[in-house]
mmCIF file of C-alpha atoms in Angstrom:
data_model
loop_
_atom_site.group_PDB
_atom_site.id
_atom_site.type_symbol
_atom_site.label_atom_id
_atom_site.label_comp_id
_atom_site.label_asym_id
_atom_site.label_seq_id
_atom_site.Cartn_x
_atom_site.Cartn_y
_atom_site.Cartn_z
ATOM 1 C CA MET A 1 148.584 51.161 104.460
ATOM 2 C CA LYS A 2 147.439 53.959 106.574
ATOM 3 C CA ILE A 3 147.696 54.002 110.202
ATOM 4 C CA PHE A 4 145.398 55.986 112.488
ATOM 5 C CA GLY A 5 145.621 55.942 116.346
ATOM 6 C CA ILE A 6 142.925 56.098 119.103
ATOM 7 C CA ALA A 7 144.538 57.447 122.364
ATOM 8 C CA GLY A 8 143.270 58.296 125.475
ATOM 9 C CA TRP A 9 143.492 57.903 129.403
ATOM 10 C CA SER A 10 142.753 54.330 130.781
ATOM 11 C CA GLY A 11 138.934 53.962 131.331
ATOM 12 C CA SER A 12 138.118 56.692 128.562
ATOM 13 C CA GLY A 13 136.423 54.187 126.418
ATOM 14 C CA LYS A 14 139.056 53.575 123.594
ATOM 15 C CA THR A 15 138.220 49.780 123.164
ATOM 16 C CA THR A 16 134.493 50.596 123.293
ATOM 17 C CA LEU A 17 134.901 52.971 120.596
ATOM 18 C CA LEU A 18 136.965 50.742 118.451
ATOM 19 C CA GLU A 19 134.524 47.918 118.989
ATOM 20 C CA LYS A 20 131.863 49.927 117.325
ATOM 21 C CA LEU A 21 133.991 51.770 114.781
ATOM 22 C CA ILE A 22 135.623 48.503 113.229
ATOM 23 C CA PRO A 23 132.326 47.265 111.871
ATOM 24 C CA ARG A 24 130.929 50.550 110.500
ATOM 25 C CA LEU A 25 134.448 51.023 108.370
ATOM 26 C CA ILE A 26 134.143 47.496 107.431
ATOM 27 C CA ALA A 27 130.470 47.988 106.376
ATOM 28 C CA ARG A 28 132.066 50.813 103.994
ATOM 29 C CA GLY A 29 134.206 48.282 102.308
ATOM 30 C CA LEU A 30 137.523 48.718 104.021
ATOM 31 C CA LYS A 31 139.690 46.006 105.383
ATOM 32 C CA ILE A 32 140.695 46.928 108.797
ATOM 33 C CA SER A 33 143.636 45.598 111.170
ATOM 34 C CA VAL A 34 144.142 46.524 114.728
ATOM 35 C CA ILE A 35 147.306 46.638 116.833
ATOM 36 C CA LYS A 36 146.722 47.022 120.756
ATOM 37 C CA HIS A 37 149.547 48.256 122.897
ATOM 38 C CA ALA A 38 149.423 46.451 126.518
ATOM 39 C CA HIS A 39 151.305 47.898 129.317
ATOM 40 C CA HIS A 40 151.423 44.990 131.154
ATOM 41 C CA GLY A 41 152.594 41.495 130.175
ATOM 42 C CA PHE A 42 150.072 39.439 128.673
ATOM 43 C CA ASP A 43 149.870 35.794 127.190
ATOM 44 C CA ILE A 44 147.131 34.159 124.963
ATOM 45 C CA ASP A 45 148.467 30.950 125.478
ATOM 46 C CA LYS A 46 147.741 28.425 128.325
ATOM 47 C CA PRO A 47 150.392 27.004 130.404
ATOM 48 C CA GLY A 48 150.684 23.247 129.744
ATOM 49 C CA LYS A 49 149.417 23.434 126.333
ATOM 50 C CA ASP A 50 152.010 22.317 123.384
ATOM 51 C CA SER A 51 152.609 25.864 122.054
ATOM 52 C CA TRP A 52 153.200 27.156 125.718
ATOM 53 C CA ARG A 53 155.777 24.388 126.348
ATOM 54 C CA HIS A 54 157.560 25.240 122.936
ATOM 55 C CA ARG A 55 157.834 28.647 123.936
ATOM 56 C CA GLU A 56 158.948 27.568 127.562
ATOM 57 C CA ALA A 57 161.563 25.397 125.853
ATOM 58 C CA GLY A 58 163.300 28.716 124.155
ATOM 59 C CA ALA A 59 161.573 28.996 120.746
ATOM 60 C CA SER A 60 161.749 32.631 119.442
ATOM 61 C CA GLU A 61 158.305 32.269 117.858
ATOM 62 C CA VAL A 62 155.518 29.934 117.814
ATOM 63 C CA MET A 63 152.697 29.779 115.296
ATOM 64 C CA LEU A 64 149.374 28.447 116.145
ATOM 65 C CA ALA A 65 147.249 27.448 113.012
ATOM 66 C CA SER A 66 143.777 26.159 112.446
ATOM 67 C CA GLY A 67 140.970 26.426 109.927
ATOM 68 C CA SER A 68 139.564 29.601 111.359
ATOM 69 C CA ARG A 69 142.617 31.533 112.417
ATOM 70 C CA TRP A 70 146.274 31.639 113.193
ATOM 71 C CA ALA A 71 148.534 33.645 115.502
ATOM 72 C CA LEU A 72 152.147 34.390 115.720
ATOM 73 C CA MET A 73 153.709 34.652 119.154
ATOM 74 C CA HIS A 74 157.013 36.066 119.449
ATOM 75 C CA GLU A 75 159.195 36.117 122.525
ATOM 76 C CA CYS A 76 160.918 39.216 122.952
ATOM 77 C CA ARG A 77 163.248 37.784 125.615
ATOM 78 C CA HIS A 78 166.333 39.946 125.648
ATOM 79 C CA GLU A 79 165.164 42.174 122.750
ATOM 80 C CA PRO A 80 163.616 45.757 123.339
ATOM 81 C CA GLU A 81 159.930 46.171 122.885
ATOM 82 C CA PRO A 82 159.162 46.505 119.024
ATOM 83 C CA VAL A 83 158.232 49.923 117.748
ATOM 84 C CA LEU A 84 154.939 50.544 116.021
ATOM 85 C CA ALA A 85 156.694 50.399 112.482
ATOM 86 C CA GLU A 86 157.823 46.741 113.399
ATOM 87 C CA LEU A 87 154.550 45.664 114.195
ATOM 88 C CA VAL A 88 153.092 47.428 111.367
ATOM 89 C CA ALA A 89 155.451 45.461 108.783
ATOM 90 C CA ARG A 90 154.053 42.181 110.045
ATOM 91 C CA LEU A 91 150.731 42.561 109.109
ATOM 92 C CA ALA A 92 149.071 41.707 105.930
ATOM 93 C CA PRO A 93 148.015 44.421 103.760
ATOM 94 C CA CYS A 94 144.751 46.225 104.492
ATOM 95 C CA ASP A 95 143.259 49.697 103.986
ATOM 96 C CA LEU A 96 143.658 50.928 107.546
ATOM 97 C CA VAL A 97 145.574 49.965 110.664
ATOM 98 C CA LEU A 98 143.925 51.103 113.707
ATOM 99 C CA VAL A 99 146.174 51.541 116.667
ATOM 100 C CA GLU A 100 144.923 51.576 120.431
ATOM 101 C CA GLY A 101 147.752 53.165 122.701
ATOM 102 C CA PHE A 102 151.046 53.873 121.320
ATOM 103 C CA LYS A 103 150.377 57.585 122.784
ATOM 104 C CA GLN A 104 154.250 58.302 121.899
ATOM 105 C CA GLU A 105 154.111 57.248 118.329
ATOM 106 C CA PRO A 106 153.970 59.935 115.757
ATOM 107 C CA VAL A 107 150.725 58.781 113.933
ATOM 108 C CA PRO A 108 147.520 60.890 113.498
ATOM 109 C CA LYS A 109 145.421 60.092 116.318
ATOM 110 C CA LEU A 110 141.756 60.431 117.658
ATOM 111 C CA GLU A 111 141.517 61.259 121.506
ATOM 112 C CA VAL A 112 138.720 59.773 123.402
ATOM 113 C CA HIS A 113 138.383 62.179 126.227
ATOM 114 C CA ARG A 114 135.850 62.081 129.275
ATOM 115 C CA PRO A 115 136.025 65.090 131.310
ATOM 116 C CA ALA A 116 134.220 63.237 134.103
ATOM 117 C CA ASN A 117 137.134 61.126 134.470
ATOM 118 C CA GLY A 118 139.135 64.040 136.053
ATOM 119 C CA LYS A 119 142.071 63.503 133.519
ATOM 120 C CA PRO A 120 143.629 66.478 131.366
ATOM 121 C CA PRO A 121 143.134 66.180 127.764
ATOM 122 C CA LEU A 122 146.017 64.911 125.654
ATOM 123 C CA PHE A 123 145.477 67.033 122.649
ATOM 124 C CA ALA A 124 146.805 70.148 124.451
ATOM 125 C CA GLU A 125 150.260 68.555 124.659
ATOM 126 C CA ARG A 126 150.377 66.399 121.547
ATOM 127 C CA ASP A 127 150.497 67.717 117.900
ATOM 128 C CA ASP A 128 149.638 64.143 116.508
ATOM 129 C CA ILE A 129 146.071 64.433 117.911
ATOM 130 C CA VAL A 130 143.959 65.423 115.100
ATOM 131 C CA ALA A 131 140.326 65.442 116.691
ATOM 132 C CA VAL A 132 138.934 64.508 119.689
ATOM 133 C CA ALA A 133 135.722 62.403 120.391
ATOM 134 C CA CYS A 134 134.008 63.661 123.824
ATOM 135 C CA ASP A 135 130.923 62.660 125.500
ATOM 136 C CA GLU A 136 130.241 66.326 126.363
ATOM 137 C CA ALA A 137 130.741 69.650 124.644
ATOM 138 C CA ILE A 138 134.336 71.044 125.103
ATOM 139 C CA ALA A 139 136.534 73.723 123.674
ATOM 140 C CA ALA A 140 139.487 72.606 121.508
ATOM 141 C CA PRO A 141 141.614 73.717 118.606
ATOM 142 C CA ILE A 142 140.717 70.704 116.788
ATOM 143 C CA PRO A 143 137.517 68.909 115.390
ATOM 144 C CA VAL A 144 135.496 67.620 118.664
ATOM 145 C CA LEU A 145 133.312 64.795 117.716
ATOM 146 C CA PRO A 146 130.289 63.241 119.647
ATOM 147 C CA LEU A 147 131.869 60.075 121.195
ATOM 148 C CA ASN A 148 128.569 58.212 120.666
ATOM 149 C CA ASP A 149 128.081 59.332 117.115
ATOM 150 C CA ILE A 150 130.264 56.237 115.462
ATOM 151 C CA ASP A 151 129.125 57.521 111.858
ATOM 152 C CA ALA A 152 130.672 61.033 112.568
ATOM 153 C CA VAL A 153 133.787 59.291 113.876
ATOM 154 C CA ALA A 154 133.996 57.053 110.856
ATOM 155 C CA ASP A 155 133.549 59.861 108.375
ATOM 156 C CA PHE A 156 136.277 61.649 110.042
ATOM 157 C CA VAL A 157 138.759 58.650 109.910
ATOM 158 C CA ILE A 158 137.918 58.078 106.221
ATOM 159 C CA ARG A 159 138.312 61.788 105.366
ATOM 160 C CA HIS A 160 141.438 62.329 107.226
ATOM 161 C CA CYS A 161 143.018 59.062 106.050
ATOM 162 C CA GLU A 162 141.960 59.697 102.390
ATOM 163 C CA LEU A 163 140.512 56.226 102.240
ATOM 164 C CA GLN A 164 138.359 55.060 99.283
ATOM 165 C CA ALA A 165 135.189 53.995 101.189
ATOM 166 C CA THR A 166 131.895 52.957 99.463
ATOM 167 C CA PRO A 167 129.122 55.086 100.627
ATOM 168 C CA MET A 168 127.078 53.695 103.812
ATOM 169 C CA GLN A 169 123.985 51.841 102.254
ATOM 170 C CA VAL A 170 120.969 52.539 104.217
ATOM 171 C CA THR A 171 118.077 50.031 103.609
ATOM 172 C CA PRO A 172 114.538 50.920 104.798
ATOM 173 C CA CYS A 173 112.861 48.598 107.253
#
């Protein structure tokens, strides 16, 4: 499986970019998975529900399953936070794993940068940032893609990751 990251400061538009990019990559015949890093605690469970009660009772892992989806919740408890490779190993095979966050992991990344946010670009400090998507023209030693041109971003990711995608089908109205 190929791994490609989306990095940037909070509020830069990483999630919005992924939300638009994923359907474009799927439309080109690719199977996509996503791993999102959360800097804060989170819970996909609800207090009082059976699965929550199982975790509260001490279960290391609880799997929820239905006809439409399943989810595995793993409690780290006294374990260190897993590294990206450990998380990728738990995924079903796919063509591309898109990773949001995990800035420090040494995987190729696209930086989402908005100069108006007042934050310095990450690409100046990180060798693993291979392109930047920006909402205005900037000078950079790496490719600069228009943030709102999702097809250009998809084309770059496909080329960089050397994926076998089907050409985008355009049907007249």
